[in-house]
Short mmCIF file of C-alpha atoms in Angstrom, two decimals:
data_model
loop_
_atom_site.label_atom_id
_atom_site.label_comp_id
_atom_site.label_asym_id
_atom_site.label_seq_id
_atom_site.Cartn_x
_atom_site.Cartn_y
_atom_site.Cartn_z
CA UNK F 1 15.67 -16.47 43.38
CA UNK F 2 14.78 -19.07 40.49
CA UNK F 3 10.93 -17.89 40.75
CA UNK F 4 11.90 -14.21 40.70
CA UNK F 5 14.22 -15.23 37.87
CA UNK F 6 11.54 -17.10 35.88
CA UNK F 7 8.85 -14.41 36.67
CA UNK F 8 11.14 -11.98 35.26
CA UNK F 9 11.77 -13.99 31.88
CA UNK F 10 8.32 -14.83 31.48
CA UNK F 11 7.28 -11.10 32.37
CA UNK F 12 9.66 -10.24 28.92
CA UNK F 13 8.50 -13.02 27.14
CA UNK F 14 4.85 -11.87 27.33
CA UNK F 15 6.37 -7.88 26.36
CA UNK F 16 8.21 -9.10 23.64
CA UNK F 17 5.24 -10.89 22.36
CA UNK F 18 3.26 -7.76 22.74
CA UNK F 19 5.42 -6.02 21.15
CA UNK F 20 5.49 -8.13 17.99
CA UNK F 21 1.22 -8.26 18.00
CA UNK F 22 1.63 -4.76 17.96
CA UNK F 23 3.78 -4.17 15.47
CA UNK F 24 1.98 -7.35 13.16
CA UNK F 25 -1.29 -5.36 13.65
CA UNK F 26 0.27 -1.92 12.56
CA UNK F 27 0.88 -3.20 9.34
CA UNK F 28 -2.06 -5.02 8.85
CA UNK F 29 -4.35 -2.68 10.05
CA UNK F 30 -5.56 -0.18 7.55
CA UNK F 31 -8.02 2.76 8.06
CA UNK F 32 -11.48 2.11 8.13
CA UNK F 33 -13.44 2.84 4.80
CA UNK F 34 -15.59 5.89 5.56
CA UNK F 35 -18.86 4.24 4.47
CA UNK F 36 -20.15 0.59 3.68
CA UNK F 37 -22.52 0.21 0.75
CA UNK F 38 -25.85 0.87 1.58
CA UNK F 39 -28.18 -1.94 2.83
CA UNK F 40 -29.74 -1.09 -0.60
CA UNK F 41 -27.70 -1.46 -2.71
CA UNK F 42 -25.91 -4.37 -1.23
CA UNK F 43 -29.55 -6.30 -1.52
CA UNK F 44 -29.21 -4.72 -5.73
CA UNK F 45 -26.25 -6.30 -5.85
CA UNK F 46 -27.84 -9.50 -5.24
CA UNK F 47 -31.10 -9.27 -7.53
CA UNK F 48 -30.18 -10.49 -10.84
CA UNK F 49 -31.23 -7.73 -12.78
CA UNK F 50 -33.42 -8.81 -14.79
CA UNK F 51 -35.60 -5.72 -14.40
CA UNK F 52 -38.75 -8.34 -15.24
CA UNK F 53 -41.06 -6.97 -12.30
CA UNK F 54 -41.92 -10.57 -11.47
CA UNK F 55 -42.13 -9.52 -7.90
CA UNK F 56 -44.84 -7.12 -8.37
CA UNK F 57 -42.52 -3.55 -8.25
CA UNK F 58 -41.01 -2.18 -11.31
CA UNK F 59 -37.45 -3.23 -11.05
CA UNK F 60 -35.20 -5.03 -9.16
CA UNK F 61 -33.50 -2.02 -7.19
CA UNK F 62 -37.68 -1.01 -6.09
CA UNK F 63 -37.63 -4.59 -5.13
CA UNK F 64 -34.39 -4.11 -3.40
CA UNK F 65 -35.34 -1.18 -1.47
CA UNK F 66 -38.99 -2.76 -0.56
CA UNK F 67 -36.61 -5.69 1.20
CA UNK F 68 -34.28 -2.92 3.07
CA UNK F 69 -37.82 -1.44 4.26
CA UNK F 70 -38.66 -4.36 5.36
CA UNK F 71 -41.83 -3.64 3.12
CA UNK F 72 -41.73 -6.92 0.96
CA UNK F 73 -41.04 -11.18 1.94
CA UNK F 74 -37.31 -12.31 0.17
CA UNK F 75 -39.15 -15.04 -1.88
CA UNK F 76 -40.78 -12.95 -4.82
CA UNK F 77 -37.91 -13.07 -7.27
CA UNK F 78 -37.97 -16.53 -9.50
CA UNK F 79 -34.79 -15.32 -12.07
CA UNK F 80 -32.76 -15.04 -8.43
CA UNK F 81 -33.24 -18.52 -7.79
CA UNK F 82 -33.63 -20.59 -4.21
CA UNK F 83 -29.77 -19.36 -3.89
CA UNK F 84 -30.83 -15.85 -4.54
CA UNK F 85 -33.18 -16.24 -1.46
CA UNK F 86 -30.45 -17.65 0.82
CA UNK F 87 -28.23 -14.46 -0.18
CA UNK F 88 -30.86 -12.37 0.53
CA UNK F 89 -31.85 -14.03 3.92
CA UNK F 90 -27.67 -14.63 5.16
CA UNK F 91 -27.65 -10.31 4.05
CA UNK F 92 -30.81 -9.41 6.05
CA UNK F 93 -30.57 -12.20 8.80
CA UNK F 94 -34.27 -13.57 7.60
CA UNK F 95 -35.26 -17.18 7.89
CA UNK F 96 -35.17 -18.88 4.41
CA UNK F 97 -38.55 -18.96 2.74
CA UNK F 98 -39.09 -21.13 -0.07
CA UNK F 99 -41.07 -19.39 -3.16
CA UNK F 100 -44.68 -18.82 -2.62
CA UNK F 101 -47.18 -20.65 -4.10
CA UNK F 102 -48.72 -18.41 -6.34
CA UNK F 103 -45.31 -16.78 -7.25
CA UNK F 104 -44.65 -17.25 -10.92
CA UNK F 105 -42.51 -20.61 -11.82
CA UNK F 106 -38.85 -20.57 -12.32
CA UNK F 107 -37.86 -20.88 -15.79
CA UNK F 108 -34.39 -21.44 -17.62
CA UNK F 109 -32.88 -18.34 -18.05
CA UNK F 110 -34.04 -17.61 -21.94
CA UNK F 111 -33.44 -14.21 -24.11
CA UNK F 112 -35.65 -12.61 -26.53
CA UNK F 113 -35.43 -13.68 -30.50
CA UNK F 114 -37.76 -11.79 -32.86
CA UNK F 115 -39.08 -13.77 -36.38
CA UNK F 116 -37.69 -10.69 -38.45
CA UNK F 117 -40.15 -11.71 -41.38
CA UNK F 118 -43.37 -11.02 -38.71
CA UNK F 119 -41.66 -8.11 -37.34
CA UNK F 120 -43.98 -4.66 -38.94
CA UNK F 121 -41.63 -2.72 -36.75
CA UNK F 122 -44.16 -1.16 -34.26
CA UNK F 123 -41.65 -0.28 -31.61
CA UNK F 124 -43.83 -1.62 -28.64
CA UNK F 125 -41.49 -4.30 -27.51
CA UNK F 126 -38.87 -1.29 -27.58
CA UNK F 127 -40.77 0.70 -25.07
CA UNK F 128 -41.56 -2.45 -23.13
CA UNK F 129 -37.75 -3.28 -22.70
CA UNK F 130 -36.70 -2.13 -19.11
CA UNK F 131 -33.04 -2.68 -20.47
CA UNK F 132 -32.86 -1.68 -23.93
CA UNK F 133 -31.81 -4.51 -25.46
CA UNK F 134 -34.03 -3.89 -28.56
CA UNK F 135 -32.90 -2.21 -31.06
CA UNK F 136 -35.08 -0.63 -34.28
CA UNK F 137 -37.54 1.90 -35.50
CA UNK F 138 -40.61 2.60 -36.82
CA UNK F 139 -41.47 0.68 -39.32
CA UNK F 140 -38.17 -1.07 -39.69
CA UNK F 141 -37.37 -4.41 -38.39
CA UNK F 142 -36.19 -5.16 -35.21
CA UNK F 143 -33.37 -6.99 -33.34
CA UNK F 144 -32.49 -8.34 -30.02
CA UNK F 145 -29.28 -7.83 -28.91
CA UNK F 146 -28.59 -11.47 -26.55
CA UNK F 147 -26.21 -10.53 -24.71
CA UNK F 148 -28.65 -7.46 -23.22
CA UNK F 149 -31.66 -9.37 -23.15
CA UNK F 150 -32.60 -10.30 -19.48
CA UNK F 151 -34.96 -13.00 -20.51
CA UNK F 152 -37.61 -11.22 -18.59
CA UNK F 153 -40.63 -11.42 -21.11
CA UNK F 154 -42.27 -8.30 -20.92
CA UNK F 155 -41.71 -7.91 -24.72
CA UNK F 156 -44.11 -10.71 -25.49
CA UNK F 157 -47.13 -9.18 -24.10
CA UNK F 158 -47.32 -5.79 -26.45
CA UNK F 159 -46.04 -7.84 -29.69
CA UNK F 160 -49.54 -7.30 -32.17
CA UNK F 161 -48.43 -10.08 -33.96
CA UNK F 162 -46.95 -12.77 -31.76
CA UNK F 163 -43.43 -12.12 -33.55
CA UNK F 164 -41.60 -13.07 -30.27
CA UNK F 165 -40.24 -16.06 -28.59
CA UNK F 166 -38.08 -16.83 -25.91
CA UNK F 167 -35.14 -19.36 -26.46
CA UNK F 168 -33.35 -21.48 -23.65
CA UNK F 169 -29.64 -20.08 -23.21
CA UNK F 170 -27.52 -23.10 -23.66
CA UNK F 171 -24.64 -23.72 -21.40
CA UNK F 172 -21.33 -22.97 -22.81
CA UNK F 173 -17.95 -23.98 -21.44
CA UNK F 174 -18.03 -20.68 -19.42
CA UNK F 175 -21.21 -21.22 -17.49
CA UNK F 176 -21.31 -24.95 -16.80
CA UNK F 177 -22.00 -26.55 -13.41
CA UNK F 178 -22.71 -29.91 -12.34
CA UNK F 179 -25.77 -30.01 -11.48
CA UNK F 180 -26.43 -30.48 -7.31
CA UNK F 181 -26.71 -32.80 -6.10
CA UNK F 182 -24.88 -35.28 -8.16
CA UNK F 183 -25.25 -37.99 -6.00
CA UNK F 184 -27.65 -39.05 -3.92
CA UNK F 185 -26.74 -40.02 -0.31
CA UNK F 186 -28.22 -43.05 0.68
CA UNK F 187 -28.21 -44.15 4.29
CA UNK F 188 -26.43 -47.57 5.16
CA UNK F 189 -27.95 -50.10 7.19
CA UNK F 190 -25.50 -51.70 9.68
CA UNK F 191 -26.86 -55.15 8.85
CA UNK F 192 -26.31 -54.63 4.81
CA UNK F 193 -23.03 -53.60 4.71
CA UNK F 194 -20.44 -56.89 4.09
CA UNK C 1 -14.61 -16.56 46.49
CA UNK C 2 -13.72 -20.29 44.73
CA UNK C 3 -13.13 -21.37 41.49
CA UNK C 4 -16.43 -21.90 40.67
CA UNK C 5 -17.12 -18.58 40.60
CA UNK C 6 -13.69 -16.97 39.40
CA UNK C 7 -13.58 -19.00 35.81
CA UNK C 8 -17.14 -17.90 35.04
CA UNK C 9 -15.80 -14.59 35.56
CA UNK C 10 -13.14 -14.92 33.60
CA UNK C 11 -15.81 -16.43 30.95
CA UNK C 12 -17.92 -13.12 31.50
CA UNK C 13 -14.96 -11.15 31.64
CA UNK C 14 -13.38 -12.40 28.17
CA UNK C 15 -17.32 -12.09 26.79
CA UNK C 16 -17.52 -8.03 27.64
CA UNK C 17 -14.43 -7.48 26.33
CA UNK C 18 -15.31 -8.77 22.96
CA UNK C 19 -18.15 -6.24 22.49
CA UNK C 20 -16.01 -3.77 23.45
CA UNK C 21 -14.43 -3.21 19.85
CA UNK C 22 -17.46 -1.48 17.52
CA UNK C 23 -19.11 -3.57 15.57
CA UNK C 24 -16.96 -2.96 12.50
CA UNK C 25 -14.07 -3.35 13.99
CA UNK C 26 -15.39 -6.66 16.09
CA UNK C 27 -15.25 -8.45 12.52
CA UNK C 28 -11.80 -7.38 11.36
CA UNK C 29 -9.70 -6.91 14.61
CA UNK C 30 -10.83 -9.18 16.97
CA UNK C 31 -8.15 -11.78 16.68
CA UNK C 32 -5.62 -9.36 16.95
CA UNK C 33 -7.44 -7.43 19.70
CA UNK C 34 -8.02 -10.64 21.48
CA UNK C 35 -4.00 -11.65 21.45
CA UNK C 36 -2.91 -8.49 22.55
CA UNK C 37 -5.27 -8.18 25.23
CA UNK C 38 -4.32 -11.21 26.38
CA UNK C 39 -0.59 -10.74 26.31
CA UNK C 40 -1.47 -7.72 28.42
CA UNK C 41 -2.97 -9.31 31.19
CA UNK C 42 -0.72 -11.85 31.53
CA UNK C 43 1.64 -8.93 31.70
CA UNK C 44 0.00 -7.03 34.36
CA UNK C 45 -0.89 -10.24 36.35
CA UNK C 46 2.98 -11.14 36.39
CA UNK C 47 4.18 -7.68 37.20
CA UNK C 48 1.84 -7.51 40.07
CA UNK C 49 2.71 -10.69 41.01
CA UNK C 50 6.27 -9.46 41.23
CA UNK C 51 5.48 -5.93 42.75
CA UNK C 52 3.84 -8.27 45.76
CA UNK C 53 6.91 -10.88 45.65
CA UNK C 54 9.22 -7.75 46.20
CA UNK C 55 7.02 -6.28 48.81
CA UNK C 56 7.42 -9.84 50.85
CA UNK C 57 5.30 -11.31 53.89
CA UNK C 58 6.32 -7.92 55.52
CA UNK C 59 3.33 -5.66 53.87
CA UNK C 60 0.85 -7.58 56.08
CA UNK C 61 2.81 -6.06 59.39
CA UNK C 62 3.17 -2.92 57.84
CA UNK C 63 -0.81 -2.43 58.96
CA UNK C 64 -2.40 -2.58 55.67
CA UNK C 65 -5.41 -4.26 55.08
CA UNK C 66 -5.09 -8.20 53.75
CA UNK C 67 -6.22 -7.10 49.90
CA UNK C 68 -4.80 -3.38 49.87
CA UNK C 69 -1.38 -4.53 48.57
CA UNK C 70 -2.77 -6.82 45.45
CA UNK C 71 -5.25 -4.44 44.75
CA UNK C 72 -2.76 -1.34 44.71
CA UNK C 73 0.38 -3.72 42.92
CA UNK C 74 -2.91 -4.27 40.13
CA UNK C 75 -3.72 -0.83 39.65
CA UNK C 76 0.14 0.31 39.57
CA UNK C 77 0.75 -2.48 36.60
CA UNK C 78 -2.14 -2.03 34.72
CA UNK C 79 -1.73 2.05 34.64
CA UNK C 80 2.11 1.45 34.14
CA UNK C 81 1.21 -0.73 30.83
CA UNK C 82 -1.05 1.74 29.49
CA UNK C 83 1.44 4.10 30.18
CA UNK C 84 4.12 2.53 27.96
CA UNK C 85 1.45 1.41 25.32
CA UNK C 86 0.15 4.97 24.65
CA UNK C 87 3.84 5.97 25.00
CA UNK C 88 5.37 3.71 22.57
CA UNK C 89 2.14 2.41 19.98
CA UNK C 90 -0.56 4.86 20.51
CA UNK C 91 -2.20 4.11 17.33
CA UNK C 92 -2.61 0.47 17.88
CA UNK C 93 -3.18 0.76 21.32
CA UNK C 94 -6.66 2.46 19.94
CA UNK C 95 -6.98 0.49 17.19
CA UNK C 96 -7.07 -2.84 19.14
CA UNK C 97 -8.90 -1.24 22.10
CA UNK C 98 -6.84 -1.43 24.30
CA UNK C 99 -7.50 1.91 26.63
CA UNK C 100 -6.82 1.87 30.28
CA UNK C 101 -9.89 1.30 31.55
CA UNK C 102 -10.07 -2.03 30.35
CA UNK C 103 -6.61 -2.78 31.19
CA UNK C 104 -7.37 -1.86 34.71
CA UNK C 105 -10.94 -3.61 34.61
CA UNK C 106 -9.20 -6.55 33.62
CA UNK C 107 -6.41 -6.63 36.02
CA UNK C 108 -8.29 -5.84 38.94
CA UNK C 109 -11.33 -8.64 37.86
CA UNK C 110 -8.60 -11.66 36.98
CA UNK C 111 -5.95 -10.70 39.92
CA UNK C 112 -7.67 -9.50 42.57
CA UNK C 113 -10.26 -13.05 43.13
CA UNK C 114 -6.64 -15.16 42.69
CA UNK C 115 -5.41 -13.52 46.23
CA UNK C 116 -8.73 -14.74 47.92
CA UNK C 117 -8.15 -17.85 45.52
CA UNK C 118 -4.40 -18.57 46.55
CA UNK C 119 -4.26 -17.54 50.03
CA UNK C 120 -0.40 -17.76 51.62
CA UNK C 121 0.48 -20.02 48.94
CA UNK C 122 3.82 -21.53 48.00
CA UNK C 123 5.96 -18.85 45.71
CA UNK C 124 5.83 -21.94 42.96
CA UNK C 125 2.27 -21.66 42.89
CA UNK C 126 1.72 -17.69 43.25
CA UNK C 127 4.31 -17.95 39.91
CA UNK C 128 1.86 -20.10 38.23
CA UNK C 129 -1.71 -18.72 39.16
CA UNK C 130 -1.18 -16.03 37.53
CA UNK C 131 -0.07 -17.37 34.49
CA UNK C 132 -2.41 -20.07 33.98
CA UNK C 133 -5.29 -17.18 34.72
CA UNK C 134 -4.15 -15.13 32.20
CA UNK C 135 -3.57 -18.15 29.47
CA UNK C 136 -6.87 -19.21 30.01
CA UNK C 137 -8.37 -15.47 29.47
CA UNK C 138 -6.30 -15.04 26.22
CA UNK C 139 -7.72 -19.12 25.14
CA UNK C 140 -11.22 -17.34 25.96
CA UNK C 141 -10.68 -13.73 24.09
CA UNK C 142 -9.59 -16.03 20.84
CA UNK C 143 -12.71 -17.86 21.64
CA UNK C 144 -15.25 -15.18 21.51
CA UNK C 145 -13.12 -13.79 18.81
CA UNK C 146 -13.49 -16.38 16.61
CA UNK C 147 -16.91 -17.53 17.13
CA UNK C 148 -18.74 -15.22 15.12
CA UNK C 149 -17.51 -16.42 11.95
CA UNK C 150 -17.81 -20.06 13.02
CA UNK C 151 -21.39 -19.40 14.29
CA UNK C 152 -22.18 -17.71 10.84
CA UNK C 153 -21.38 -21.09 8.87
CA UNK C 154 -24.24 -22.80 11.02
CA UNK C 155 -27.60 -22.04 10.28
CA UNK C 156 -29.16 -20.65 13.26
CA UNK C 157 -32.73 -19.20 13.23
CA UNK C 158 -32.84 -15.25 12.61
CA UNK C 159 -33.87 -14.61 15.86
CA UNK C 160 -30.83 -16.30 17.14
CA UNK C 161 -28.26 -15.15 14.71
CA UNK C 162 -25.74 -12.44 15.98
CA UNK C 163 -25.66 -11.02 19.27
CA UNK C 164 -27.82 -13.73 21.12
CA UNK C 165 -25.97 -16.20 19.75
CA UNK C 166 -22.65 -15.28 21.41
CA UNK C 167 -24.43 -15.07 24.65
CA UNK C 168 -25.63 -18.15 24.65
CA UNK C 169 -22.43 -19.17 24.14
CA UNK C 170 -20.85 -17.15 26.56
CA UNK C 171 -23.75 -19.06 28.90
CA UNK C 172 -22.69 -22.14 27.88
CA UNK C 173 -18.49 -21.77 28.61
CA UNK C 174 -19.28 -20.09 32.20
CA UNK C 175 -21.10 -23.04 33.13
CA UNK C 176 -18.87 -25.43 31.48
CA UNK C 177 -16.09 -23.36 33.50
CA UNK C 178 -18.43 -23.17 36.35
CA UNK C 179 -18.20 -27.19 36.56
CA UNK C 180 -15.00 -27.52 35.89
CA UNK C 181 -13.89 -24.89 38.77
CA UNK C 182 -16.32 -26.46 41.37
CA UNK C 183 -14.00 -29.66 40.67
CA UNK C 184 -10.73 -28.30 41.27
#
């Protein structure tokens, strides 16, 4: 009789707590989105955007859609950094590659700053600029505007008079971070420690 | 039929059941999928249980085969639950996966071994069999629930990452389990 008892107690136990899973998971539960990002624009996401063509296609979403192809290696984009390529290889499940050797060096990010007396307004830095962030006209001086400028470089090459330079972005109090790794680990012998 | 072989099962058992939510849904609703599916079966388990407690010693001199009564006391619980759930939460009921063929697959694969298992046991111990069978599923549902996020913080080789990684998990609890039955 206890058993039968118990069996039946348990047996409402396990219902009741059922019932309350159920009930938890109705509200929680929400419908589905009816699509997911594309793989492609997931990887975009990713890219910084530089637009520099570093990694030999002419922007970063070609470069992006290359990578969902399966058409290019993860390790041909220096602005994305070595934590660019983890992203990319945690995203599309691809072993971490460090950069190749003949891949172009990674450089501090940098933007675009043109000597406006050496400037004879040519416009070919304009046309060069995958993101306008040049502004100016024929014959008129131009301007960079920073916060556009990618830092990619492709403005230096047309310049006919070498009126261009690129300048290190310094770290403000928004964009910080201690650098990694702060301290090295050093092992501990057993016999040196008091 | 020993415990060696039944908490592999159970392993296996607990491991197909995890891939059957889609693969969207695997990410999001497992944990929830997992506990319910649990509760379930430790539902069914103890309402057959009871079904073949009221039927007594006498179904055996009724002329039924040895197994007939388990099996059919499994099949009437497990079709009874999915009765009720589709009655009374439909729409989480296919949310969480929770159709009757895997209510019956499950009842029939964790009870059915446990009468082979048991024998003409004491009533203490048919009480607890089933109880301790179906805690140990719903331990191994959160298990293979869970892992996928846990195995995404290591870093596992590509070709490992995913789908053969939970398999060689699954590999590695059913023989754990496999051990640890062969002891009892």
């Amino acid at each position: 009789m206890i058993i039968i008892m118990l069996r039946l107690v348990l047996l409402l136990l396990a219902i009741w707590l059922l019932g309350k899973v159920l009930r938890r998971s109705a509200q929680q539960l929400t419908p589905a989105p009816a699509t997911t990002a594309p793989l492609v624009e997931r990887i975009d996401a990713i890219l910084p955007q530089t637009q520099c063509g570093q990694c030999g296609h002419a922007g970063c979403h070609p470069y992006a859609e290359a990578l969902a192809k399966g058409e290019d290696s993860i390790n041909r984009c220096p602005p994305g950094g070595e934590a660019g390529i983890r992203k990319l290889a945690a995203l599309l499940q691809r072993d971490y590659l460090p950069f190749a050797p003949d891949a172009p060096p990674q450089k501090p990010k940098a933007v675009a700053l043109i000597d406006e007396r050496t400037c004879i307004g040519c416009t070919l830095c304009i046309q060069a600029c995958p993101v306008d962030a040049i502004l100016g006209s024929a014959k008129q001086m131009h301007t960079v505007l920073a916060d556009e400028c990618t830092g990619c470089e492709l403005c230096l090459a047309p310049c006919p008079v070498d009126c261009i330079s690129m300048r290190p972005v310094g770290e403000g109090a928004g964009d910080w971070r201690w650098g990694y790794p702060v301290i090295a680990i050093q092992p501990v012998k057993s016999g040196t420690r008091p | 039929m020993n415990f060696g072989l039944y908490l592999p099962l159970l392993a296996g058992l607990a491991c197909c059941n995890h891939f059957r939510l889609p693969p969207q849904a695997r990410m999001e609703q497992a944990l929830p999928s997992a506990l319910a599916m649990g509760l379930a079966t430790t539902i069914m388990l103890l309402c057959a249980s009871s079904l073949s407690g009221l039927a007594g010693p006498g179904h055996d001199a009724a002329g039924l085969p040895p197994l007939l009564w388990p099996l059919l006391s499994l099949a009437i619980s497990a079709l009874l639950l999915s009765l009720g759930l589709h009655r009374f939460a439909a729409r989480q009921t296919q949310q969480l996966g929770l159709g009757w063929p895997w209510l019956l697959t499950n009842s029939l694969l964790a009870g059915l071994p446990l009468q082979w298992l048991l024998g003409p046991a004491g009533s203490a111990m048919q009480l607890l069999a089933p109880l301790l069978s179906a805690a140990l599923f719903t331990l191994l549902l959160v298990q293979f629930a869970t892992l996928p996020q846990r195995l995404q913080r290591c870093a596992l080789p590509s070709w490992l990452s995913g789908q053969p990684a939970l398999l060689l998990c699954a590999g590695i609890i059913a023989l754990a389990l496999h051990r640890l039955g062969v002891c009892l």
